[in-house]
XYZ file of C-alpha atoms in Angstrom:
256
model
C -21.895 -0.985 -1.096
C -20.765 -1.424 2.501
C -20.032 -4.383 4.916
C -19.345 -4.754 8.669
C -16.234 -6.503 9.303
C -15.138 -6.466 13.348
C -17.269 -3.311 13.559
C -15.801 -1.394 10.782
C -17.897 -0.109 8.035
C -15.897 -0.940 4.935
C -16.715 0.201 1.223
C -16.353 -1.978 -1.212
C -17.641 -3.123 -4.803
C -17.623 -5.930 -7.090
C -17.429 -5.680 -11.102
C -18.264 -8.491 -13.331
C -19.603 -11.382 -12.722
C -17.400 -14.009 -13.499
C -16.794 -17.278 -11.406
C -12.730 -16.754 -10.801
C -11.967 -13.565 -8.600
C -9.580 -10.693 -8.730
C -8.907 -8.471 -5.571
C -7.264 -5.220 -5.565
C -5.381 -3.730 -2.530
C -5.137 -0.177 -2.803
C -2.031 2.334 -2.418
C -1.789 4.569 0.838
C -4.350 7.319 1.027
C -6.587 6.520 -2.337
C -9.880 5.319 -2.919
C -11.134 2.309 -4.267
C -12.579 4.214 -7.585
C -8.906 5.010 -8.906
C -8.566 1.404 -9.626
C -11.280 1.274 -11.911
C -8.943 1.557 -14.820
C -7.426 -2.070 -13.769
C -11.383 -3.639 -13.005
C -12.737 -2.561 -15.980
C -9.803 -4.157 -17.892
C -10.624 -7.362 -16.108
C -14.287 -7.511 -15.844
C -14.821 -9.189 -18.831
C -13.240 -12.516 -17.715
C -13.098 -11.886 -13.526
C -15.258 -11.034 -10.911
C -12.820 -8.123 -9.665
C -13.482 -6.811 -5.617
C -12.315 -3.230 -5.016
C -12.698 -1.967 -1.258
C -11.269 0.511 0.850
C -8.998 -0.304 3.347
C -9.736 0.936 7.220
C -8.595 4.614 7.416
C -8.602 5.000 3.490
C -11.548 6.188 1.018
C -14.949 5.741 2.639
C -14.204 3.016 5.005
C -13.875 3.345 8.810
C -10.383 4.704 10.552
C -8.577 2.194 12.790
C -9.307 3.041 16.438
C -5.519 2.233 16.869
C -2.392 2.700 14.979
C -2.260 -0.288 13.003
C 0.701 -2.266 11.451
C 0.972 -3.830 8.340
C 0.195 -7.226 9.807
C -2.940 -5.277 11.340
C -3.968 -4.691 7.877
C -3.142 -8.217 6.617
C -5.563 -9.698 9.439
C -8.415 -7.393 8.953
C -8.270 -8.439 4.923
C -8.219 -12.131 5.854
C -11.659 -11.472 7.803
C -12.933 -9.420 4.958
C -11.911 -12.176 2.516
C -14.321 -14.752 5.107
C -16.915 -11.863 5.405
C -17.316 -12.113 1.325
C -16.642 -15.890 1.452
C -13.991 -15.406 -1.178
C -11.830 -18.894 -1.122
C -9.667 -18.262 -4.243
C -8.396 -14.978 -5.722
C -5.368 -13.428 -7.840
C -4.261 -10.551 -5.573
C -3.240 -7.247 -7.346
C -1.496 -4.502 -4.971
C -0.377 -0.885 -5.757
C 2.370 0.763 -2.995
C 0.726 -0.079 0.117
C -1.850 -2.713 -1.203
C 1.713 -4.537 -2.128
C 2.950 -4.568 1.489
C 0.110 -6.379 2.661
C 0.061 -9.030 -0.031
C 3.680 -9.316 0.428
C 2.708 -10.046 4.405
C 0.347 -12.344 3.077
C 2.698 -14.905 1.011
C 5.048 -15.108 4.289
C 2.072 -16.842 6.311
C 0.933 -20.314 6.564
C -2.304 -21.766 6.068
C -4.130 -18.238 5.187
C -7.958 -19.201 4.773
C -8.110 -18.756 0.916
C -5.979 -19.886 -1.952
C -3.836 -17.056 -3.824
C -3.901 -17.716 -7.380
C -1.526 -15.077 -8.713
C -0.122 -11.941 -7.753
C 0.492 -8.548 -9.490
C 2.326 -5.966 -7.718
C 2.351 -2.537 -9.026
C 5.004 -0.170 -7.526
C 4.850 -2.122 -4.810
C 6.287 -0.964 -1.296
C 8.101 -3.194 1.028
C 11.962 -2.264 0.644
C 13.522 -0.486 3.326
C 15.579 2.389 1.663
C 19.608 2.412 2.713
C 20.312 4.810 5.630
C 22.641 7.076 4.221
C 24.931 9.207 6.133
C 23.072 12.070 5.114
C 19.655 10.638 6.117
C 20.789 9.663 9.574
C 22.042 13.497 10.011
C 19.013 14.857 8.657
C 16.811 12.301 10.918
C 18.991 13.459 14.056
C 18.360 16.972 13.153
C 14.614 16.551 13.159
C 14.663 14.882 16.192
C 16.526 17.422 18.178
C 14.386 20.149 16.658
C 11.204 18.459 17.492
C 12.643 18.154 21.064
C 12.768 21.895 21.603
C 9.686 22.847 19.900
C 7.565 20.503 22.025
C 8.692 22.393 24.850
C 5.610 24.750 25.952
C 7.926 27.576 26.805
C 9.374 27.720 23.245
C 6.171 27.280 21.539
C 4.731 30.219 23.555
C 7.020 32.483 22.488
C 7.255 31.711 18.641
C 4.117 29.614 17.497
C 3.617 30.879 13.991
C 7.123 29.899 13.310
C 7.033 26.682 15.090
C 3.608 25.742 13.284
C 5.334 26.630 9.908
C 8.147 24.049 10.522
C 5.483 21.265 11.659
C 3.661 21.727 8.245
C 6.833 21.242 6.399
C 7.924 17.917 8.020
C 7.001 14.554 6.695
C 5.825 13.343 2.726
C 2.437 14.399 1.609
C 0.910 11.246 2.553
C 2.237 12.009 6.213
C 1.079 15.636 6.246
C -2.775 14.522 4.854
C -3.244 11.691 7.117
C -4.796 12.111 10.625
C -3.221 11.594 13.768
C -3.671 7.596 13.626
C -3.136 7.009 10.140
C 0.152 9.002 10.731
C 1.195 6.208 13.070
C 0.029 3.585 10.870
C 2.468 5.163 8.073
C 5.115 5.121 10.178
C 5.025 1.902 11.516
C 4.617 0.705 7.620
C 7.403 2.887 6.430
C 10.113 1.935 8.906
C 9.451 -2.163 8.040
C 11.649 -4.052 5.794
C 9.742 -6.715 3.978
C 12.790 -8.128 1.753
C 13.202 -10.824 4.028
C 9.974 -12.219 2.926
C 10.521 -12.017 -1.015
C 11.988 -15.420 -1.270
C 9.268 -16.984 0.317
C 6.900 -15.957 -2.076
C 6.526 -18.640 -4.528
C 3.517 -17.590 -6.536
C 3.412 -16.688 -10.076
C 4.135 -12.709 -9.681
C 3.993 -10.140 -12.063
C 5.588 -6.751 -11.230
C 4.679 -3.724 -13.174
C 6.659 -0.530 -12.517
C 7.000 2.940 -13.580
C 10.847 3.844 -14.290
C 10.538 7.474 -13.114
C 9.220 6.150 -9.650
C 10.718 8.153 -6.895
C 8.289 6.864 -3.989
C 9.396 3.204 -4.632
C 11.937 2.921 -7.007
C 12.533 0.646 -9.690
C 15.948 -0.560 -7.897
C 13.146 -1.641 -5.481
C 11.376 -3.872 -8.110
C 14.701 -5.462 -9.411
C 15.411 -6.667 -5.877
C 12.093 -8.435 -5.812
C 12.192 -9.967 -9.201
C 15.978 -11.123 -7.839
C 14.669 -12.517 -5.042
C 11.043 -13.934 -5.790
C 11.293 -17.077 -7.414
C 8.601 -17.134 -9.908
C 8.230 -13.083 -10.669
C 9.039 -11.243 -13.820
C 9.085 -7.401 -14.126
C 7.639 -5.270 -16.764
C 8.806 -1.886 -16.811
C 6.729 0.981 -18.243
C 8.721 3.886 -19.399
C 8.222 7.608 -18.427
C 5.773 7.005 -15.845
C 5.977 7.233 -11.769
C 4.515 6.103 -9.021
C 0.548 5.617 -10.570
C 1.752 4.169 -13.618
C -1.279 2.587 -14.350
C -3.237 6.124 -14.512
C -0.041 7.815 -16.343
C 0.430 5.288 -19.149
C -2.977 3.597 -18.904
C -2.843 2.282 -22.707
C 0.386 0.474 -22.162
C -0.467 -0.729 -18.395
C -3.787 -2.050 -19.983
C -1.922 -4.061 -22.835
C 0.466 -5.602 -20.012
C -2.460 -6.737 -17.635
C -4.374 -8.239 -21.020
C -1.214 -10.146 -22.204
C -0.857 -11.503 -18.307
C -4.499 -12.553 -17.788
C -4.769 -13.697 -21.475
C -8.005 -11.178 -22.031
């Protein structure tokens, strides 16, 4: 199904028909169908909303680079358009960023019941000396290769260098979405953790390299009502990699 919100065509679907609602906010660059595993686990007890954020899956791309706050603003408008007054929020990776942003706001137009954060983003990695040197080197080379004369002299070499830069998420994104990603990864949300007083379950793969387990432990320490469940031998997509264990954790938490 599709709904128009602020002139954006948004792909969404509901699974289940219960009175209580769960909303799943996706990770960066995914489509909402990836989270069918979660929706199918919960739909016997909840009505589950899955949707594609602008720029993801089958939803329209933002017309300008959005920050995480812009995505949070949009999400509030979507909830209003779908007339959802109360919900439990589940966020994977980038979707967790959006949820954490919401917990730092006063008087949002719907009530958050509980929160589940799965391999959530939000902690800015420390900038080691090696990383600072690598960033400085990248910026210097970027200035050089952007000089037209230099590019004309060796275009193939420069194109190959450009293709090697950045994460897979960055390389696979459109120009607008690349700017959205840069805005997100350079923002630390640690200062908002203590303000999240909602009952919060953290589910993490112990082999996650995108959002390492140390991030989860920081969230558990700073969020007043958070508990951590670690899935061994799983990475950033622990709900797919270890579906059986993940499903058991979800069923226990939601008392299904």
